[in-house]
Amino acid sequence: MANRGPSYGLSREVQEKIDQKYDPELEARLLDWIMVQCGDGLERPEPGKQNFQKFLMDGTILCRLINSLYPPGMEPIKKIPETKMAFKQMEKISQFLVATEAYGVVRGDIFQTVDLWEGKDMAAVQRTLVALGSEALTKDDGHYHGNKDWFHRKAKGQRREFSEEQLRQGRALIGLQMGSNRGASQSGMAGYGTPRQILRYDSPRRNGDRSPS
């Protein structure tokens, strides 16, 4: 993988666990979608995680992918330069990530630039693309291309409308559930700051006799 030396000790164990999350079958499905969604001019890479990384790592295809989900003239990434400069390629990846979040993918499903550029977590790259495909399928605005079985359609929240009478009844019900203060008074309550009087059990005042002893 690009720009990476060998891993040793604990770092190697961590990387191996991350690599185990990578799904070769999912790779094939994502490539199917990218090829259809982006249209002509793409050459499908050979199977394998490293080939998948090289296919995406300069950011060009990712930018084309997110742009294809918008109508002409509304693309979020206006210029996609062809360049071999590393920082420019990473900049294109970053533009894709920003546009992906703006499109509706939650931040927790979005990979970091180094996950792709350095191949640190290609499973995270897969997760982002799956989330993007699901979002595009759910929008159902005519810009998603491909098999609708490739991704899960997200559940849409159903907004319920209530009449004024229903809202009034709901407020009354909540009031009853909270209890009533009818008949309540401050009888027998001492004011704030008034010292409490401790009386003996056999005190006349305790038994209701307020006459001086």
PDB file of C-alpha atoms in Angstrom:
ATOM      1  CA  MET A   1       0.000   0.000   0.000  1.00  0.00           C
ATOM      2  CA  ALA A   2       1.137   3.541  -0.748  1.00  0.00           C
ATOM      3  CA  ASN A   3       3.532   5.362   1.570  1.00  0.00           C
ATOM      4  CA  ARG A   4       3.495   2.707   4.236  1.00  0.00           C
ATOM      5  CA  GLY A   5       6.347   0.759   5.762  1.00  0.00           C
ATOM      6  CA  PRO A   6       6.008  -2.627   7.442  1.00  0.00           C
ATOM      7  CA  SER A   7       3.998  -2.928  10.641  1.00  0.00           C
ATOM      8  CA  TYR A   8       5.493  -4.464  13.745  1.00  0.00           C
ATOM      9  CA  GLY A   9       4.235  -5.696  17.085  1.00  0.00           C
ATOM     10  CA  LEU A  10       0.996  -4.214  18.362  1.00  0.00           C
ATOM     11  CA  SER A  11       0.465  -1.966  15.323  1.00  0.00           C
ATOM     12  CA  ARG A  12       0.616  -5.012  13.077  1.00  0.00           C
ATOM     13  CA  GLU A  13      -1.985  -6.831  15.181  1.00  0.00           C
ATOM     14  CA  VAL A  14      -4.294  -3.806  15.065  1.00  0.00           C
ATOM     15  CA  GLN A  15      -3.901  -3.492  11.303  1.00  0.00           C
ATOM     16  CA  GLU A  16      -4.646  -7.184  10.826  1.00  0.00           C
ATOM     17  CA  LYS A  17      -7.898  -6.827  12.796  1.00  0.00           C
ATOM     18  CA  ILE A  18      -8.892  -3.837  10.664  1.00  0.00           C
ATOM     19  CA  ASP A  19      -8.047  -5.728   7.485  1.00  0.00           C
ATOM     20  CA  GLN A  20     -10.282  -8.608   8.548  1.00  0.00           C
ATOM     21  CA  LYS A  21     -13.287  -6.283   8.331  1.00  0.00           C
ATOM     22  CA  TYR A  22     -12.692  -5.699   4.621  1.00  0.00           C
ATOM     23  CA  ASP A  23     -15.284  -7.519   2.520  1.00  0.00           C
ATOM     24  CA  PRO A  24     -14.195  -8.775  -0.933  1.00  0.00           C
ATOM     25  CA  GLU A  25     -17.796  -9.483  -1.948  1.00  0.00           C
ATOM     26  CA  LEU A  26     -18.798  -5.961  -0.981  1.00  0.00           C
ATOM     27  CA  GLU A  27     -15.859  -4.670  -3.017  1.00  0.00           C
ATOM     28  CA  ALA A  28     -17.325  -6.283  -6.144  1.00  0.00           C
ATOM     29  CA  ARG A  29     -20.769  -4.782  -5.503  1.00  0.00           C
ATOM     30  CA  LEU A  30     -19.333  -1.299  -4.895  1.00  0.00           C
ATOM     31  CA  LEU A  31     -17.325  -1.513  -8.104  1.00  0.00           C
ATOM     32  CA  ASP A  32     -20.466  -2.531  -9.989  1.00  0.00           C
ATOM     33  CA  TRP A  33     -22.210   0.577  -8.679  1.00  0.00           C
ATOM     34  CA  ILE A  34     -19.306   2.942  -9.339  1.00  0.00           C
ATOM     35  CA  MET A  35     -18.936   1.725 -12.916  1.00  0.00           C
ATOM     36  CA  VAL A  36     -22.656   2.219 -13.619  1.00  0.00           C
ATOM     37  CA  GLN A  37     -23.038   5.457 -11.650  1.00  0.00           C
ATOM     38  CA  CYS A  38     -20.030   7.231 -13.135  1.00  0.00           C
ATOM     39  CA  GLY A  39     -20.705   6.122 -16.688  1.00  0.00           C
ATOM     40  CA  ASP A  40     -18.184   5.568 -19.456  1.00  0.00           C
ATOM     41  CA  GLY A  41     -14.456   6.085 -19.277  1.00  0.00           C
ATOM     42  CA  LEU A  42     -13.623   3.875 -16.290  1.00  0.00           C
ATOM     43  CA  GLU A  43     -11.563   0.727 -16.423  1.00  0.00           C
ATOM     44  CA  ARG A  44     -12.563  -1.795 -13.780  1.00  0.00           C
ATOM     45  CA  PRO A  45      -9.622  -2.811 -11.578  1.00  0.00           C
ATOM     46  CA  GLU A  46      -8.597  -6.367 -10.824  1.00  0.00           C
ATOM     47  CA  PRO A  47     -10.114  -7.810  -7.618  1.00  0.00           C
ATOM     48  CA  GLY A  48      -8.256  -7.186  -4.375  1.00  0.00           C
ATOM     49  CA  LYS A  49      -8.041  -4.613  -1.636  1.00  0.00           C
ATOM     50  CA  GLN A  50      -4.843  -2.993  -2.891  1.00  0.00           C
ATOM     51  CA  ASN A  51      -6.253  -2.652  -6.406  1.00  0.00           C
ATOM     52  CA  PHE A  52      -9.444  -1.142  -4.970  1.00  0.00           C
ATOM     53  CA  GLN A  53      -7.349   1.358  -3.029  1.00  0.00           C
ATOM     54  CA  LYS A  54      -5.313   2.359  -6.105  1.00  0.00           C
ATOM     55  CA  PHE A  55      -8.541   2.737  -8.085  1.00  0.00           C
ATOM     56  CA  LEU A  56      -9.880   5.332  -5.649  1.00  0.00           C
ATOM     57  CA  MET A  57      -6.869   6.907  -3.952  1.00  0.00           C
ATOM     58  CA  ASP A  58      -6.279   9.881  -6.263  1.00  0.00           C
ATOM     59  CA  GLY A  59      -9.795  11.131  -5.481  1.00  0.00           C
ATOM     60  CA  THR A  60     -10.901  11.611  -9.097  1.00  0.00           C
ATOM     61  CA  ILE A  61     -13.399   8.756  -9.213  1.00  0.00           C
ATOM     62  CA  LEU A  62     -14.804   9.658  -5.796  1.00  0.00           C
ATOM     63  CA  CYS A  63     -15.427  13.235  -6.964  1.00  0.00           C
ATOM     64  CA  ARG A  64     -17.088  11.963 -10.119  1.00  0.00           C
ATOM     65  CA  LEU A  65     -19.236   9.643  -8.013  1.00  0.00           C
ATOM     66  CA  ILE A  66     -20.622  12.328  -5.705  1.00  0.00           C
ATOM     67  CA  ASN A  67     -21.137  14.724  -8.637  1.00  0.00           C
ATOM     68  CA  SER A  68     -23.169  12.077 -10.491  1.00  0.00           C
ATOM     69  CA  LEU A  69     -25.773  12.170  -7.717  1.00  0.00           C
ATOM     70  CA  TYR A  70     -26.694  15.786  -8.569  1.00  0.00           C
ATOM     71  CA  PRO A  71     -28.423  17.298 -11.587  1.00  0.00           C
ATOM     72  CA  PRO A  72     -26.187  18.929 -14.219  1.00  0.00           C
ATOM     73  CA  GLY A  73     -24.971  22.327 -13.083  1.00  0.00           C
ATOM     74  CA  MET A  74     -25.577  21.534  -9.397  1.00  0.00           C
ATOM     75  CA  GLU A  75     -22.491  19.373  -8.809  1.00  0.00           C
ATOM     76  CA  PRO A  76     -20.782  20.135  -5.469  1.00  0.00           C
ATOM     77  CA  ILE A  77     -17.228  19.722  -6.859  1.00  0.00           C
ATOM     78  CA  LYS A  78     -16.806  22.080  -9.776  1.00  0.00           C
ATOM     79  CA  LYS A  79     -13.272  21.185 -10.839  1.00  0.00           C
ATOM     80  CA  ILE A  80     -11.657  17.749 -10.703  1.00  0.00           C
ATOM     81  CA  PRO A  81      -8.055  18.247 -11.822  1.00  0.00           C
ATOM     82  CA  GLU A  82      -5.972  15.338 -13.079  1.00  0.00           C
ATOM     83  CA  THR A  83      -2.759  15.496 -11.053  1.00  0.00           C
ATOM     84  CA  LYS A  84      -0.031  13.298  -9.658  1.00  0.00           C
ATOM     85  CA  MET A  85       0.735  15.688  -6.787  1.00  0.00           C
ATOM     86  CA  ALA A  86       0.015  13.903  -3.524  1.00  0.00           C
ATOM     87  CA  PHE A  87      -1.444  16.872  -1.649  1.00  0.00           C
ATOM     88  CA  LYS A  88      -3.767  17.668  -4.573  1.00  0.00           C
ATOM     89  CA  GLN A  89      -5.007  14.098  -4.655  1.00  0.00           C
ATOM     90  CA  MET A  90      -5.637  14.140  -0.900  1.00  0.00           C
ATOM     91  CA  GLU A  91      -7.435  17.447  -1.355  1.00  0.00           C
ATOM     92  CA  LYS A  92      -9.811  15.782  -3.812  1.00  0.00           C
ATOM     93  CA  ILE A  93     -10.505  13.018  -1.286  1.00  0.00           C
ATOM     94  CA  SER A  94     -11.262  15.670   1.334  1.00  0.00           C
ATOM     95  CA  GLN A  95     -13.625  17.447  -1.063  1.00  0.00           C
ATOM     96  CA  PHE A  96     -15.459  14.173  -1.601  1.00  0.00           C
ATOM     97  CA  LEU A  97     -15.780  13.616   2.156  1.00  0.00           C
ATOM     98  CA  VAL A  98     -17.171  17.118   2.742  1.00  0.00           C
ATOM     99  CA  ALA A  99     -19.629  16.719  -0.133  1.00  0.00           C
ATOM    100  CA  THR A 100     -20.657  13.286   1.143  1.00  0.00           C
ATOM    101  CA  GLU A 101     -21.578  14.667   4.548  1.00  0.00           C
ATOM    102  CA  ALA A 102     -23.470  17.543   2.911  1.00  0.00           C
ATOM    103  CA  TYR A 103     -25.350  14.954   0.851  1.00  0.00           C
ATOM    104  CA  GLY A 104     -26.680  13.364   4.031  1.00  0.00           C
ATOM    105  CA  VAL A 105     -24.228  10.669   5.148  1.00  0.00           C
ATOM    106  CA  VAL A 106     -23.671  10.921   8.900  1.00  0.00           C
ATOM    107  CA  ARG A 107     -20.174  11.824  10.026  1.00  0.00           C
ATOM    108  CA  GLY A 108     -19.733   8.555  11.922  1.00  0.00           C
ATOM    109  CA  ASP A 109     -19.970   6.658   8.612  1.00  0.00           C
ATOM    110  CA  ILE A 110     -17.358   8.777   6.832  1.00  0.00           C
ATOM    111  CA  PHE A 111     -13.758   7.595   6.567  1.00  0.00           C
ATOM    112  CA  GLN A 112     -10.664   9.735   7.105  1.00  0.00           C
ATOM    113  CA  THR A 113      -8.434  10.759   4.205  1.00  0.00           C
ATOM    114  CA  VAL A 114      -5.537   8.607   5.471  1.00  0.00           C
ATOM    115  CA  ASP A 115      -7.826   5.571   5.611  1.00  0.00           C
ATOM    116  CA  LEU A 116      -7.823   5.593   1.822  1.00  0.00           C
ATOM    117  CA  TRP A 117      -4.606   7.407   0.922  1.00  0.00           C
ATOM    118  CA  GLU A 118      -2.411   5.242   3.163  1.00  0.00           C
ATOM    119  CA  GLY A 119      -4.687   2.199   3.063  1.00  0.00           C
ATOM    120  CA  LYS A 120      -5.067   2.267   6.844  1.00  0.00           C
ATOM    121  CA  ASP A 121      -8.728   1.239   6.879  1.00  0.00           C
ATOM    122  CA  MET A 122     -10.237   0.237   3.563  1.00  0.00           C
ATOM    123  CA  ALA A 123     -13.185  -1.278   5.424  1.00  0.00           C
ATOM    124  CA  ALA A 124     -14.063   2.268   6.513  1.00  0.00           C
ATOM    125  CA  VAL A 125     -13.923   3.334   2.857  1.00  0.00           C
ATOM    126  CA  GLN A 126     -16.364   0.550   2.016  1.00  0.00           C
ATOM    127  CA  ARG A 127     -18.654   1.656   4.844  1.00  0.00           C
ATOM    128  CA  THR A 128     -18.760   5.229   3.526  1.00  0.00           C
ATOM    129  CA  LEU A 129     -19.575   4.109  -0.001  1.00  0.00           C
ATOM    130  CA  VAL A 130     -22.342   1.832   1.257  1.00  0.00           C
ATOM    131  CA  ALA A 131     -23.804   4.699   3.294  1.00  0.00           C
ATOM    132  CA  LEU A 132     -23.626   6.963   0.256  1.00  0.00           C
ATOM    133  CA  GLY A 133     -25.332   4.378  -1.941  1.00  0.00           C
ATOM    134  CA  SER A 134     -28.093   3.879   0.621  1.00  0.00           C
ATOM    135  CA  GLU A 135     -28.607   7.630   0.886  1.00  0.00           C
ATOM    136  CA  ALA A 136     -28.816   7.983  -2.895  1.00  0.00           C
ATOM    137  CA  LEU A 137     -31.276   5.090  -3.166  1.00  0.00           C
ATOM    138  CA  THR A 138     -33.426   6.537  -0.377  1.00  0.00           C
ATOM    139  CA  LYS A 139     -33.598  10.010  -1.949  1.00  0.00           C
ATOM    140  CA  ASP A 140     -35.157   8.408  -5.041  1.00  0.00           C
ATOM    141  CA  ASP A 141     -34.665  11.634  -7.019  1.00  0.00           C
ATOM    142  CA  GLY A 142     -33.731   9.979 -10.294  1.00  0.00           C
ATOM    143  CA  HIS A 143     -29.966  10.390  -9.953  1.00  0.00           C
ATOM    144  CA  TYR A 144     -29.190   6.951  -8.538  1.00  0.00           C
ATOM    145  CA  HIS A 145     -28.190   4.456 -11.218  1.00  0.00           C
ATOM    146  CA  GLY A 146     -27.810   0.737 -10.787  1.00  0.00           C
ATOM    147  CA  ASN A 147     -29.524  -2.193  -9.137  1.00  0.00           C
ATOM    148  CA  LYS A 148     -31.785  -1.130  -6.283  1.00  0.00           C
ATOM    149  CA  ASP A 149     -30.899  -4.335  -4.450  1.00  0.00           C
ATOM    150  CA  TRP A 150     -27.272  -3.260  -4.079  1.00  0.00           C
ATOM    151  CA  PHE A 151     -28.098  -1.071  -1.059  1.00  0.00           C
ATOM    152  CA  HIS A 152     -30.642  -0.856   1.727  1.00  0.00           C
ATOM    153  CA  ARG A 153     -33.249   1.845   1.502  1.00  0.00           C
ATOM    154  CA  LYS A 154     -33.216   3.888   4.698  1.00  0.00           C
ATOM    155  CA  ALA A 155     -36.405   4.172   6.728  1.00  0.00           C
ATOM    156  CA  LYS A 156     -38.044   7.561   6.407  1.00  0.00           C
ATOM    157  CA  GLY A 157     -39.580   9.207   9.448  1.00  0.00           C
ATOM    158  CA  GLN A 158     -43.340   9.643   9.143  1.00  0.00           C
ATOM    159  CA  ARG A 159     -44.569  13.061  10.188  1.00  0.00           C
ATOM    160  CA  ARG A 160     -47.980  12.956  11.843  1.00  0.00           C
ATOM    161  CA  GLU A 161     -50.407  15.853  11.677  1.00  0.00           C
ATOM    162  CA  PHE A 162     -52.851  16.512  14.537  1.00  0.00           C
ATOM    163  CA  SER A 163     -55.947  18.686  14.608  1.00  0.00           C
ATOM    164  CA  GLU A 164     -56.319  21.459  17.172  1.00  0.00           C
ATOM    165  CA  GLU A 165     -58.952  19.383  18.989  1.00  0.00           C
ATOM    166  CA  GLN A 166     -56.566  16.405  19.253  1.00  0.00           C
ATOM    167  CA  LEU A 167     -53.810  18.654  20.583  1.00  0.00           C
ATOM    168  CA  ARG A 168     -56.215  20.137  23.158  1.00  0.00           C
ATOM    169  CA  GLN A 169     -57.259  16.664  24.318  1.00  0.00           C
ATOM    170  CA  GLY A 170     -53.607  15.641  24.558  1.00  0.00           C
ATOM    171  CA  ARG A 171     -52.775  18.620  26.763  1.00  0.00           C
ATOM    172  CA  ALA A 172     -55.702  17.782  29.054  1.00  0.00           C
ATOM    173  CA  LEU A 173     -54.608  14.144  29.318  1.00  0.00           C
ATOM    174  CA  ILE A 174     -51.044  15.111  30.195  1.00  0.00           C
ATOM    175  CA  GLY A 175     -52.381  17.446  32.904  1.00  0.00           C
ATOM    176  CA  LEU A 176     -54.422  14.651  34.482  1.00  0.00           C
ATOM    177  CA  GLN A 177     -51.485  12.267  34.370  1.00  0.00           C
ATOM    178  CA  MET A 178     -49.392  14.768  36.286  1.00  0.00           C
ATOM    179  CA  GLY A 179     -52.028  14.998  39.035  1.00  0.00           C
ATOM    180  CA  SER A 180     -54.226  17.796  40.305  1.00  0.00           C
ATOM    181  CA  ASN A 181     -53.644  20.560  42.884  1.00  0.00           C
ATOM    182  CA  ARG A 182     -57.352  21.241  43.505  1.00  0.00           C
ATOM    183  CA  GLY A 183     -58.180  21.637  47.157  1.00  0.00           C
ATOM    184  CA  ALA A 184     -54.549  22.156  48.071  1.00  0.00           C
ATOM    185  CA  SER A 185     -53.731  24.929  50.516  1.00  0.00           C
ATOM    186  CA  GLN A 186     -50.895  26.133  52.699  1.00  0.00           C
ATOM    187  CA  SER A 187     -52.811  25.327  55.870  1.00  0.00           C
ATOM    188  CA  GLY A 188     -50.494  23.992  58.540  1.00  0.00           C
ATOM    189  CA  MET A 189     -47.376  24.966  56.619  1.00  0.00           C
ATOM    190  CA  ALA A 190     -44.807  27.227  58.165  1.00  0.00           C
ATOM    191  CA  GLY A 191     -43.303  30.033  56.141  1.00  0.00           C
ATOM    192  CA  TYR A 192     -39.846  29.687  54.674  1.00  0.00           C
ATOM    193  CA  GLY A 193     -37.193  30.521  57.234  1.00  0.00           C
ATOM    194  CA  THR A 194     -39.510  30.019  60.223  1.00  0.00           C
ATOM    195  CA  PRO A 195     -37.788  27.838  62.859  1.00  0.00           C
ATOM    196  CA  ARG A 196     -39.534  24.571  63.624  1.00  0.00           C
ATOM    197  CA  GLN A 197     -40.791  24.136  67.188  1.00  0.00           C
ATOM    198  CA  ILE A 198     -40.041  20.802  68.806  1.00  0.00           C
ATOM    199  CA  LEU A 199     -42.717  19.930  71.369  1.00  0.00           C
ATOM    200  CA  ARG A 200     -42.800  17.235  73.982  1.00  0.00           C
ATOM    201  CA  TYR A 201     -45.173  14.362  73.361  1.00  0.00           C
ATOM    202  CA  ASP A 202     -47.261  15.268  76.459  1.00  0.00           C
ATOM    203  CA  SER A 203     -47.228  19.001  75.764  1.00  0.00           C
ATOM    204  CA  PRO A 204     -50.695  20.614  76.001  1.00  0.00           C
ATOM    205  CA  ARG A 205     -49.999  22.573  72.828  1.00  0.00           C
ATOM    206  CA  ARG A 206     -49.235  19.339  70.982  1.00  0.00           C
ATOM    207  CA  ASN A 207     -52.649  18.055  72.050  1.00  0.00           C
ATOM    208  CA  GLY A 208     -54.473  21.160  70.845  1.00  0.00           C
ATOM    209  CA  ASP A 209     -54.519  23.198  74.078  1.00  0.00           C
ATOM    210  CA  ARG A 210     -53.144  26.653  73.303  1.00  0.00           C
ATOM    211  CA  SER A 211     -54.040  28.191  76.706  1.00  0.00           C
ATOM    212  CA  PRO A 212     -51.057  29.357  78.778  1.00  0.00           C
ATOM    213  CA  SER A 213     -50.004  26.812  81.362  1.00  0.00           C
TER     214      SER A 213
END
